[in-house]
mmCIF file of C-alpha atoms and ligand atoms in Angstrom:
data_model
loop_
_atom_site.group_PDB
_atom_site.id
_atom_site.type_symbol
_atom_site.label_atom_id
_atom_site.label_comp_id
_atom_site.label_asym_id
_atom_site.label_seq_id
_atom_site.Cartn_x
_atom_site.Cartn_y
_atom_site.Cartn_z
ATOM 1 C CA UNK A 1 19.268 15.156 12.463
ATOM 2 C CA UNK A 2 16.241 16.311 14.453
ATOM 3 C CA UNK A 3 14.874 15.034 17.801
ATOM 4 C CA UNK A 4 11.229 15.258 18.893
ATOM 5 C CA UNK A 5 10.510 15.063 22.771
ATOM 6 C CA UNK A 6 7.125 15.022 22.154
ATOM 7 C CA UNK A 7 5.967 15.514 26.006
ATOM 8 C CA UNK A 8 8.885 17.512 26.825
ATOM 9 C CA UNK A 9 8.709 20.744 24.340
ATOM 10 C CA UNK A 10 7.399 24.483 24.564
ATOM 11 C CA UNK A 11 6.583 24.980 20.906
ATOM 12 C CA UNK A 12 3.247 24.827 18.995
ATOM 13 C CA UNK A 13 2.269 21.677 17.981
ATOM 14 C CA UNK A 14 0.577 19.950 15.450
ATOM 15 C CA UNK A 15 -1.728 16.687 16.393
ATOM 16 C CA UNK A 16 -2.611 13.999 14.301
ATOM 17 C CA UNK A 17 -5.611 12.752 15.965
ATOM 18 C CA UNK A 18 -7.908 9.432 14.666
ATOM 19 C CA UNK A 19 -11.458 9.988 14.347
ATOM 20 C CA UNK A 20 -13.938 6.671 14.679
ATOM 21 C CA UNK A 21 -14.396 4.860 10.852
ATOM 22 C CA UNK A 22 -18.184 3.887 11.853
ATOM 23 C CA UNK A 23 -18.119 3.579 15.911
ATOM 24 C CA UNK A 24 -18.647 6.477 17.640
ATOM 25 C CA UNK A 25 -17.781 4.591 20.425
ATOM 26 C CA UNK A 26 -13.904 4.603 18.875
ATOM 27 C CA UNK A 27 -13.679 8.042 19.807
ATOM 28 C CA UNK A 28 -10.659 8.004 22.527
ATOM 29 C CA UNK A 29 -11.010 9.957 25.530
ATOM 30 C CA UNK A 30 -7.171 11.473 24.706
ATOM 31 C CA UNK A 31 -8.350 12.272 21.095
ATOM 32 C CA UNK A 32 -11.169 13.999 22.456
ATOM 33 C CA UNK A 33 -9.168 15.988 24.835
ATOM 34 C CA UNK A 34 -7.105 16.511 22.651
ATOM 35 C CA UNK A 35 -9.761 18.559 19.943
ATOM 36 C CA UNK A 36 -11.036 20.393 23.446
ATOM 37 C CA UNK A 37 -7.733 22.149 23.859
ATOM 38 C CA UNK A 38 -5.929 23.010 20.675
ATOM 39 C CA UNK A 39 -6.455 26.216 19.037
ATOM 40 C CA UNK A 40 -7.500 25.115 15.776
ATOM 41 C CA UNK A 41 -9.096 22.068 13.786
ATOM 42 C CA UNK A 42 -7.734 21.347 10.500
ATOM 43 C CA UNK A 43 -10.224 18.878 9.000
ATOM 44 C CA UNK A 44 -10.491 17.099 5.490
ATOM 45 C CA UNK A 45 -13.930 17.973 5.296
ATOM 46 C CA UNK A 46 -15.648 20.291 8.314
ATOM 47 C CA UNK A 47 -19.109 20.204 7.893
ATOM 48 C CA UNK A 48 -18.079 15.730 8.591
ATOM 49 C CA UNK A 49 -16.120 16.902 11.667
ATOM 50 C CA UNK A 50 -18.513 19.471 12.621
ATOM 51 C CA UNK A 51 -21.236 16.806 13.463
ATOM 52 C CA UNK A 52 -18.385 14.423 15.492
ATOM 53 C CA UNK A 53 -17.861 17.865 17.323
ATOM 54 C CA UNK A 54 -21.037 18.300 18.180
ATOM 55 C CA UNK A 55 -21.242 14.723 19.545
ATOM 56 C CA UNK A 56 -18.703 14.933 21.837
ATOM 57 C CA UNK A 57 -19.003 18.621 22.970
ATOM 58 C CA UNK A 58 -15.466 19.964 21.205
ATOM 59 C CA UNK A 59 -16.393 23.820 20.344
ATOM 60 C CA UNK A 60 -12.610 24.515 19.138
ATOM 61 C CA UNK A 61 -12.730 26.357 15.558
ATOM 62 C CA UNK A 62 -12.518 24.376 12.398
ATOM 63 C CA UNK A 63 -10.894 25.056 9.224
ATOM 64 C CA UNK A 64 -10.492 22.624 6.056
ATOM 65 C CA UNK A 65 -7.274 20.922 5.355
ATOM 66 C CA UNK A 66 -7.748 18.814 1.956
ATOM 67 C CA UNK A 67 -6.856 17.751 -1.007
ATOM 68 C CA UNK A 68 -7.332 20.947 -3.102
ATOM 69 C CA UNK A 69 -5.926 22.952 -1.116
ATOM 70 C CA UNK A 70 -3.299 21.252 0.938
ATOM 71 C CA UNK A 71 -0.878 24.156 -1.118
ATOM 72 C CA UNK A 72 -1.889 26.996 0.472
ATOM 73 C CA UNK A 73 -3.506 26.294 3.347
ATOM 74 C CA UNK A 74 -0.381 24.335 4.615
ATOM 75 C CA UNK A 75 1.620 27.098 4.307
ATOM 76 C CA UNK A 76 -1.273 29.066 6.245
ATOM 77 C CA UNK A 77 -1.221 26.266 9.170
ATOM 78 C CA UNK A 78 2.764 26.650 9.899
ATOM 79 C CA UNK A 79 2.446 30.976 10.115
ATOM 80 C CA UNK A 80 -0.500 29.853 13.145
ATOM 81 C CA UNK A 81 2.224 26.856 14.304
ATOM 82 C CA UNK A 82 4.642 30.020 14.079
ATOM 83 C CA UNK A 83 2.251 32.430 16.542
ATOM 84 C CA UNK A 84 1.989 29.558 18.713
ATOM 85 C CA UNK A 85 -1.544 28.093 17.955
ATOM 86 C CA UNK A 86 -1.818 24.202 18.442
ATOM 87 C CA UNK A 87 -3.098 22.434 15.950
ATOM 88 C CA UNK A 88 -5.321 19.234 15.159
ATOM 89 C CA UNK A 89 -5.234 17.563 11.627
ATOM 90 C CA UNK A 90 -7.903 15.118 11.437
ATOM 91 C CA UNK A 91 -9.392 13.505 7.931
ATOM 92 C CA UNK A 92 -13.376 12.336 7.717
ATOM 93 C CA UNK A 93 -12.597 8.738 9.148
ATOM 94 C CA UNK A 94 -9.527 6.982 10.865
ATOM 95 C CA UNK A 95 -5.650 8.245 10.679
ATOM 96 C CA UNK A 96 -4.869 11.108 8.898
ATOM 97 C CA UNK A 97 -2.069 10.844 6.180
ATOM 98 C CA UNK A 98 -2.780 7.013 5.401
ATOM 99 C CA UNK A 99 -4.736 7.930 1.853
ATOM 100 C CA UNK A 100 -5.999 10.661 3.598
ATOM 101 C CA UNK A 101 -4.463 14.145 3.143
ATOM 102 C CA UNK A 102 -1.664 14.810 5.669
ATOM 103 C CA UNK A 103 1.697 14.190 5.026
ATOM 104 C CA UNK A 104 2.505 17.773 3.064
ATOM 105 C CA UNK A 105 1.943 19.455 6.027
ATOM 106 C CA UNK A 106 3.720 16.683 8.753
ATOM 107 C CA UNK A 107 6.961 17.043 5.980
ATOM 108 C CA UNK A 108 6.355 20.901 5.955
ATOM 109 C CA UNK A 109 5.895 21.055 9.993
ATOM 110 C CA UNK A 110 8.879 19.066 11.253
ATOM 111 C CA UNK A 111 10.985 21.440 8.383
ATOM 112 C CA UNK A 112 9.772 24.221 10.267
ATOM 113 C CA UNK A 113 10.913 22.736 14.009
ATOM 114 C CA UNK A 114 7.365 22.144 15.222
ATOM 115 C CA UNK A 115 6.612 18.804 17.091
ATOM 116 C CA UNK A 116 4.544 16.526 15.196
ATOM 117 C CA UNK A 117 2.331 14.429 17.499
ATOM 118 C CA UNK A 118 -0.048 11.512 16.712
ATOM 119 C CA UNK A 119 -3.001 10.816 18.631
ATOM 120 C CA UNK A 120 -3.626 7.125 17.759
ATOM 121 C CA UNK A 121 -7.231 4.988 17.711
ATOM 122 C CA UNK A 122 -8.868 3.873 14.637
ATOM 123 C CA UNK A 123 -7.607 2.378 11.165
ATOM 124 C CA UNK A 124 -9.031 0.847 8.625
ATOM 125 C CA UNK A 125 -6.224 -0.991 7.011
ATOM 126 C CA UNK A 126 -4.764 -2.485 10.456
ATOM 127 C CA UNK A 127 -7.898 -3.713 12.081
ATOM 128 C CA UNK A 128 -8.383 -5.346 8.744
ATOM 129 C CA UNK A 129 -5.238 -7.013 8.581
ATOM 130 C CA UNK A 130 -5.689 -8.315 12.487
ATOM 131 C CA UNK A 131 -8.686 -10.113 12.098
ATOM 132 C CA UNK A 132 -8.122 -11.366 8.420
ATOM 133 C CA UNK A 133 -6.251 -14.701 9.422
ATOM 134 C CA UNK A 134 -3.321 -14.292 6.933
ATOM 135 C CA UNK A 135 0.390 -13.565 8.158
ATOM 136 C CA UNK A 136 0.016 -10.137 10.052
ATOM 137 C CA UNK A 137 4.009 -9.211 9.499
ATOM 138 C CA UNK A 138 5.666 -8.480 7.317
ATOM 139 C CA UNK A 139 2.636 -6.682 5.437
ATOM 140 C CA UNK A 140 2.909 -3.888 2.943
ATOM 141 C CA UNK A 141 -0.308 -0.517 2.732
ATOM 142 C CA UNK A 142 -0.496 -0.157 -0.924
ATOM 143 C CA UNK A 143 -3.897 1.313 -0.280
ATOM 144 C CA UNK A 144 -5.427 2.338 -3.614
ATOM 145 C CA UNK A 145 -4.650 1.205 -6.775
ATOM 146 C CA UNK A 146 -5.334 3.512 -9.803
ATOM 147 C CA UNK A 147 -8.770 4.011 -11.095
ATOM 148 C CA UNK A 148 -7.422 3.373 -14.277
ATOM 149 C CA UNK A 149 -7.120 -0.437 -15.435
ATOM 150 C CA UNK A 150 -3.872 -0.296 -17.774
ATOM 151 C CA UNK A 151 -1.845 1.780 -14.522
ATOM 152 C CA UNK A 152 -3.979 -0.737 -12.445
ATOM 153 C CA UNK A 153 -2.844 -3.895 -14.022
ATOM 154 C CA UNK A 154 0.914 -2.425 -13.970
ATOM 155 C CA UNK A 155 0.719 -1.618 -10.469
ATOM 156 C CA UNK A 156 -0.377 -5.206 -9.490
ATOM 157 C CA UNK A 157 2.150 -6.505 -12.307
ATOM 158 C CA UNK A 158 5.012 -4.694 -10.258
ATOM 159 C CA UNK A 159 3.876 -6.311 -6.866
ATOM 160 C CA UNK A 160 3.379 -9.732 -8.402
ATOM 161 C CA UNK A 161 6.500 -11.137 -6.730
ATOM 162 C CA UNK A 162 6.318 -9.675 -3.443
ATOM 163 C CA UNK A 163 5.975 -11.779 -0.775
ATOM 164 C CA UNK A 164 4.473 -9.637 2.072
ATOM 165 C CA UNK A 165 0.510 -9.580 2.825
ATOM 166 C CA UNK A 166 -0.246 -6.865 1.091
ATOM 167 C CA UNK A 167 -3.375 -4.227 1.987
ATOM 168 C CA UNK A 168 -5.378 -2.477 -0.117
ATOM 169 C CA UNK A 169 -8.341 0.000 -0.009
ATOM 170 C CA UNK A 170 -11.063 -0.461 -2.752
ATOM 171 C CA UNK A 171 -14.634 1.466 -3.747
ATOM 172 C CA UNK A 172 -17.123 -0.856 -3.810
ATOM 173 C CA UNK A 173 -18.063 0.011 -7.200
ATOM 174 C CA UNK A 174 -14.436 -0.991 -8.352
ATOM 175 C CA UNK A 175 -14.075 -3.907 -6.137
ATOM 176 C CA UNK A 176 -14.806 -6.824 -8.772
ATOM 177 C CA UNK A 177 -12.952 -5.377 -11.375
ATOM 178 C CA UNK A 178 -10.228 -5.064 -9.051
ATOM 179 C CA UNK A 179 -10.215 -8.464 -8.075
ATOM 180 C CA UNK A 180 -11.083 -9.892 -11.825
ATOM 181 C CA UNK A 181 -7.782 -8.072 -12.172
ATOM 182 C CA UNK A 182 -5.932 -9.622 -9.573
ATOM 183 C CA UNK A 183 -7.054 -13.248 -10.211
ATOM 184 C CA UNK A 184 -5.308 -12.767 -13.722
ATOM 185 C CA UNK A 185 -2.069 -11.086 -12.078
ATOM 186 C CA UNK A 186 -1.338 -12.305 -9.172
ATOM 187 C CA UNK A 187 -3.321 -15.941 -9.525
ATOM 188 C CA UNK A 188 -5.934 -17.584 -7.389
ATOM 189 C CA UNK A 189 -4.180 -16.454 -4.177
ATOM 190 C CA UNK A 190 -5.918 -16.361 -0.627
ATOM 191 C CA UNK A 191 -7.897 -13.087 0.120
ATOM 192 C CA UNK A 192 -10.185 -11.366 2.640
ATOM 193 C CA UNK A 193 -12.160 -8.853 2.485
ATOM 194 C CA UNK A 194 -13.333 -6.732 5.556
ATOM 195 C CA UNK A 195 -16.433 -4.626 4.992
ATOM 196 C CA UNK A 196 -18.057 -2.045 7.231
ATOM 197 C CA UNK A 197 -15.544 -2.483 9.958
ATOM 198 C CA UNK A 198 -16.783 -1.407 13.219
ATOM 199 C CA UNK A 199 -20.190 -1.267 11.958
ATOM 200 C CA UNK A 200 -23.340 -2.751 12.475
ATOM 201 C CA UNK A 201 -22.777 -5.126 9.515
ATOM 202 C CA UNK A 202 -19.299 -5.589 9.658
ATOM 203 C CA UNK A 203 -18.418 -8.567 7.624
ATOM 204 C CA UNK A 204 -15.429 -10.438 7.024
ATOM 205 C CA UNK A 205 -15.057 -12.666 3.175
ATOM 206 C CA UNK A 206 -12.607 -15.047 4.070
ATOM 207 C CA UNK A 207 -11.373 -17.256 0.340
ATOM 208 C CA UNK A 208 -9.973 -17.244 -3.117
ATOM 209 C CA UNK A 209 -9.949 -14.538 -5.509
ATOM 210 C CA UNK A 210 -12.165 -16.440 -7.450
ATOM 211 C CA UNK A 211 -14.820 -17.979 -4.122
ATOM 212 C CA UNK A 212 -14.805 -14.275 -3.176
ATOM 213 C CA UNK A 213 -15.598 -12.822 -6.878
ATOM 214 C CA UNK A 214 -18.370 -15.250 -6.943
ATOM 215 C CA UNK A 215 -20.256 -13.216 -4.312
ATOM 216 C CA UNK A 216 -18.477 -9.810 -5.242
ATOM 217 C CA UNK A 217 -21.873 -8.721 -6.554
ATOM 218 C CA UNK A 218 -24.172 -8.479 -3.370
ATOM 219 C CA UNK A 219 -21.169 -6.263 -1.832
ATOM 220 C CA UNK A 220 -21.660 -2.546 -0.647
ATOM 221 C CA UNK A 221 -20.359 -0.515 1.944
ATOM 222 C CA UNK A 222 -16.779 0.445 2.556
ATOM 223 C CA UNK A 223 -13.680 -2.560 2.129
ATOM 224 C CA UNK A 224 -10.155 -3.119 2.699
ATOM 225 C CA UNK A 225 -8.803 -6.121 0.337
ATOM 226 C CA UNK A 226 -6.079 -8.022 2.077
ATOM 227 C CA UNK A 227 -4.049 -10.126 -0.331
ATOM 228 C CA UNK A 228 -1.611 -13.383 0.398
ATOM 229 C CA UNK A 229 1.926 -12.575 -0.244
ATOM 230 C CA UNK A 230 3.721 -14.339 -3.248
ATOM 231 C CA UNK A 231 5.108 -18.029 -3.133
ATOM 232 C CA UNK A 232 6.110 -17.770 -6.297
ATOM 233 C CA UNK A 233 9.367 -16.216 -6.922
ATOM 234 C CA UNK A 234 10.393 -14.131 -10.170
ATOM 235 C CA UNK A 235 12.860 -16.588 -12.116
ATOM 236 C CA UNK A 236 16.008 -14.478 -12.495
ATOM 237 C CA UNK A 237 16.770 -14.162 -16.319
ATOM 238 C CA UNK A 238 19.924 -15.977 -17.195
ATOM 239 C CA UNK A 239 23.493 -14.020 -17.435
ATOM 240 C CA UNK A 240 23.838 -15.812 -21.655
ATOM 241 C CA UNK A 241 20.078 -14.820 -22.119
ATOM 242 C CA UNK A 242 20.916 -12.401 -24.929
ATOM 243 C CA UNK A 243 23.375 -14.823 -26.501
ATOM 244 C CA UNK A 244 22.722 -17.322 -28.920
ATOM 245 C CA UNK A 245 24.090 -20.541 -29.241
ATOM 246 C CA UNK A 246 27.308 -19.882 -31.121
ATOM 247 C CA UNK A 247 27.935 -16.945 -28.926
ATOM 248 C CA UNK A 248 27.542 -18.749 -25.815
ATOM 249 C CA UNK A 249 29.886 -21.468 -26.310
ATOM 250 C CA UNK A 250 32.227 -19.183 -27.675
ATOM 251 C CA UNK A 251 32.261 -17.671 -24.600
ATOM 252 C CA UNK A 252 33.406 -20.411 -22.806
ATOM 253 C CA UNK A 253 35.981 -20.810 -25.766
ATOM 254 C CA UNK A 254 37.229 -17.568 -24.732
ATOM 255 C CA UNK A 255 37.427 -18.339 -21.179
ATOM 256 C CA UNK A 256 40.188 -21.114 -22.172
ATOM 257 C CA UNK A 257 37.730 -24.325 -22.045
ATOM 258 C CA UNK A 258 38.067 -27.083 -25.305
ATOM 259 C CA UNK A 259 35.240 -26.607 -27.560
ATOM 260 C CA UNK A 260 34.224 -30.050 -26.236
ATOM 261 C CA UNK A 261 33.882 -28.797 -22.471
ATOM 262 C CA UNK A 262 32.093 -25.698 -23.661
ATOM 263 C CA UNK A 263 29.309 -27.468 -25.307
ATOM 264 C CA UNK A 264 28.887 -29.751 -22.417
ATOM 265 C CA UNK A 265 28.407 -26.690 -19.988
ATOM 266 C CA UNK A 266 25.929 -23.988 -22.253
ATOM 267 C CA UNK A 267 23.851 -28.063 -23.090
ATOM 268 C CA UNK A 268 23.507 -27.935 -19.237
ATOM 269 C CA UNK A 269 22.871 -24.442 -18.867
ATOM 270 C CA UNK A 270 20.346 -24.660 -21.757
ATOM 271 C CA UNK A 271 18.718 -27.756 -20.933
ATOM 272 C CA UNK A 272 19.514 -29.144 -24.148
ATOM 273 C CA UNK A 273 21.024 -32.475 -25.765
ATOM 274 C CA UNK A 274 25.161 -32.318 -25.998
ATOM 275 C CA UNK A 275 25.007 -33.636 -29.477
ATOM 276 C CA UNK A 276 22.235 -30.743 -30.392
ATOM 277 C CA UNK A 277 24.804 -27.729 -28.897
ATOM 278 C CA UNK A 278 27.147 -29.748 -31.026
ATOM 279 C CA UNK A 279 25.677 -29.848 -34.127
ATOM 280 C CA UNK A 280 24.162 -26.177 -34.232
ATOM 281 C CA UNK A 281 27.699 -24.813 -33.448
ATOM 282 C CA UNK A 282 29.790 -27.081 -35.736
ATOM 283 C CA UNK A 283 27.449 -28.077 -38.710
ATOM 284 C CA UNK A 284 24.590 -25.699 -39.053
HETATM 285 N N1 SAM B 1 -7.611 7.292 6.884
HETATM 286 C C1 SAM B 1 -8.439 6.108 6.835
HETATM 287 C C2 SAM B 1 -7.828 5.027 7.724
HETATM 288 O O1 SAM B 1 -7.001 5.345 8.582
HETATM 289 O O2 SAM B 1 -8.197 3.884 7.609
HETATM 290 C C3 SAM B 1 -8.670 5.654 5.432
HETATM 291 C C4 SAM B 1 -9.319 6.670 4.559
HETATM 292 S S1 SAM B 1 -9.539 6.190 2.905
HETATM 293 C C5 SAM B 1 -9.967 7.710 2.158
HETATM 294 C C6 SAM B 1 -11.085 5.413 2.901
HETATM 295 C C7 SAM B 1 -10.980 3.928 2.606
HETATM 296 O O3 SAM B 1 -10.626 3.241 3.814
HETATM 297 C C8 SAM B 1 -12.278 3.285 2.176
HETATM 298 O O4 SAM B 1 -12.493 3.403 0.770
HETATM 299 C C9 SAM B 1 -12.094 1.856 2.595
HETATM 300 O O5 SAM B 1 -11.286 1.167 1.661
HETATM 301 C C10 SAM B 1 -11.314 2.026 3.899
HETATM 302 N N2 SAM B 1 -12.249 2.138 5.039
HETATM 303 C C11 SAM B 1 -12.544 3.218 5.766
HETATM 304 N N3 SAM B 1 -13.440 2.911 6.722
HETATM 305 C C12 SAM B 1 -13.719 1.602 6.588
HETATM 306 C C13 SAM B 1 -14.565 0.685 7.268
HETATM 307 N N4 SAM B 1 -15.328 1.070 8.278
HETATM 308 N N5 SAM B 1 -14.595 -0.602 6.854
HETATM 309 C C14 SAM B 1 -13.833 -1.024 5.829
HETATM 310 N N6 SAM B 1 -13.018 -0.192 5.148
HETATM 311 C C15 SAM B 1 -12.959 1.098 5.519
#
């Protein structure tokens, strides 16, 4: 067990601090602060960060912190953690860590003993899911599916049944394949779409999958998909599925029923006649 006191520690820390997804104007005055005093910036992409800098006057160093090389220059951010720099992780637009690059370094931080410390403000998926009109809670952040359609359809396949609002992030060049795909997995549920959020054409598709596909085509910009949860629940499969007839009433046989009682019970379980139980398992 570990225990952060995240206002009440001597150590180096590392910041998590939200950068605007449009709006300048989301810029908090902490997360600004914030960027002014640390040591170091660890951003997904710097010459992105290096123009928000610039905006709000933050001359603190900058050093990249992505995808590629999340390996080695993790291990490079805990040794300046370990001299006693402070550190802010930021990615090109909202939260870091939520499909942003992040979390190897959080994990590999708070393993270390540093205090991990987010600097909240802008999301994408969340300010979404506010304003969308379908149940806020309980929700579940896929955010994206695979580019690939046969790992795409299994990944819907495997959600099918889940009843939470469920959020994802989309391209808008994948957007109406995604949603063709979703019409023919999950059904014709409710859906919204919310496009260029906090931005001058900011735009929210309230409908079916299949109203929304039918303007799909005029979409650009940037999206978050938020889907209905499932009504539907997965039928559980029967405990005799993998019998047959015979087996099944021998079963009941077995458990000391007549033969007579035991074809009136796997008839009800089976939906069928009596007198068709009967005759497979005594004539046929
Ligand atoms: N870390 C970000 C966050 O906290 O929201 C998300 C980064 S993810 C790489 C980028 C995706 O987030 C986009 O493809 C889009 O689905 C969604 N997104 C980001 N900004 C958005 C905006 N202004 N409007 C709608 N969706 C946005």
């Amino acid at each position: 067990m570990e225990i952060q006191k995240s206002f009440k520690q001597d150590g180096a820390c590392l910041y998590l601090v939200a950068t605007p997804i449009g709006n300048l104007g989301d810029m908090t005055p902490r997360c600004i602060e914030i960027l002014k005093s640390v040591d170091l910036i660890a951003a997904e992409d710097t010459r992105h960060t290096k123009k928000l800098c610039h905006v709000f006057e933050i001359t603190t160093p900058l050093t990249s912190y992505h995808e590629h090389n999340k390996g080695s220059k993790g291990e490079h951010l805990i040794t300046l953690l370990a001299e006693g720099k402070n550190i802010a992780l930021v990615s090109d637009a909202g939260l870091p860590c939520i499909s942003d690059p992040g979390y190897e370094v959080v994990a590999a931080a708070i393993e270390a003993g540093y205090a991990v410390v987010p600097i909240p403000g802008a999301n994408a998926a969340l300010s979404a899911l506010i304003a969308s009109g379908l149940v806020p809670q309980p929700f579940l952040f896929y955010g994206f599916l695979n580019r690939i359609k046969s790992k795409k359809k299994k990944e819907l396949e495997d959600l099918k049944y889940q009843p939470f609002t469920t959020i994802y992030y989309e391209s808008p060049h994948r957007v109406k394949e995604t949603l063709e795909t979703m019409l023919t997995i999950l059904g014709n549920r409710r859906i919204v779409i919310a496009r260029e959020l906090t931005k001058q054409y900011e735009e929210f598709i309230r409908g079916t999958v299949e109203e929304v596909l039918a303007v799909v085509d005029e979409l650009r910009g940037e999206m978050v998909i938020i889907v209905e949860g499932a009504v539907e629940k997965k039928e559980e499969a029967a405990w005799w599925q993998d019998f047959d007839i015979i087996a099944h009433v021998d079963y009941y046989v077995k458990q000391g029923f007549s033969t007579n009682e035991s074809i009136k019970r796997v008839a009800k379980e089976r939906k069928l006649a009596k007198n068709e139980v009967y005759r497979l398992y005594h004539i046929d």
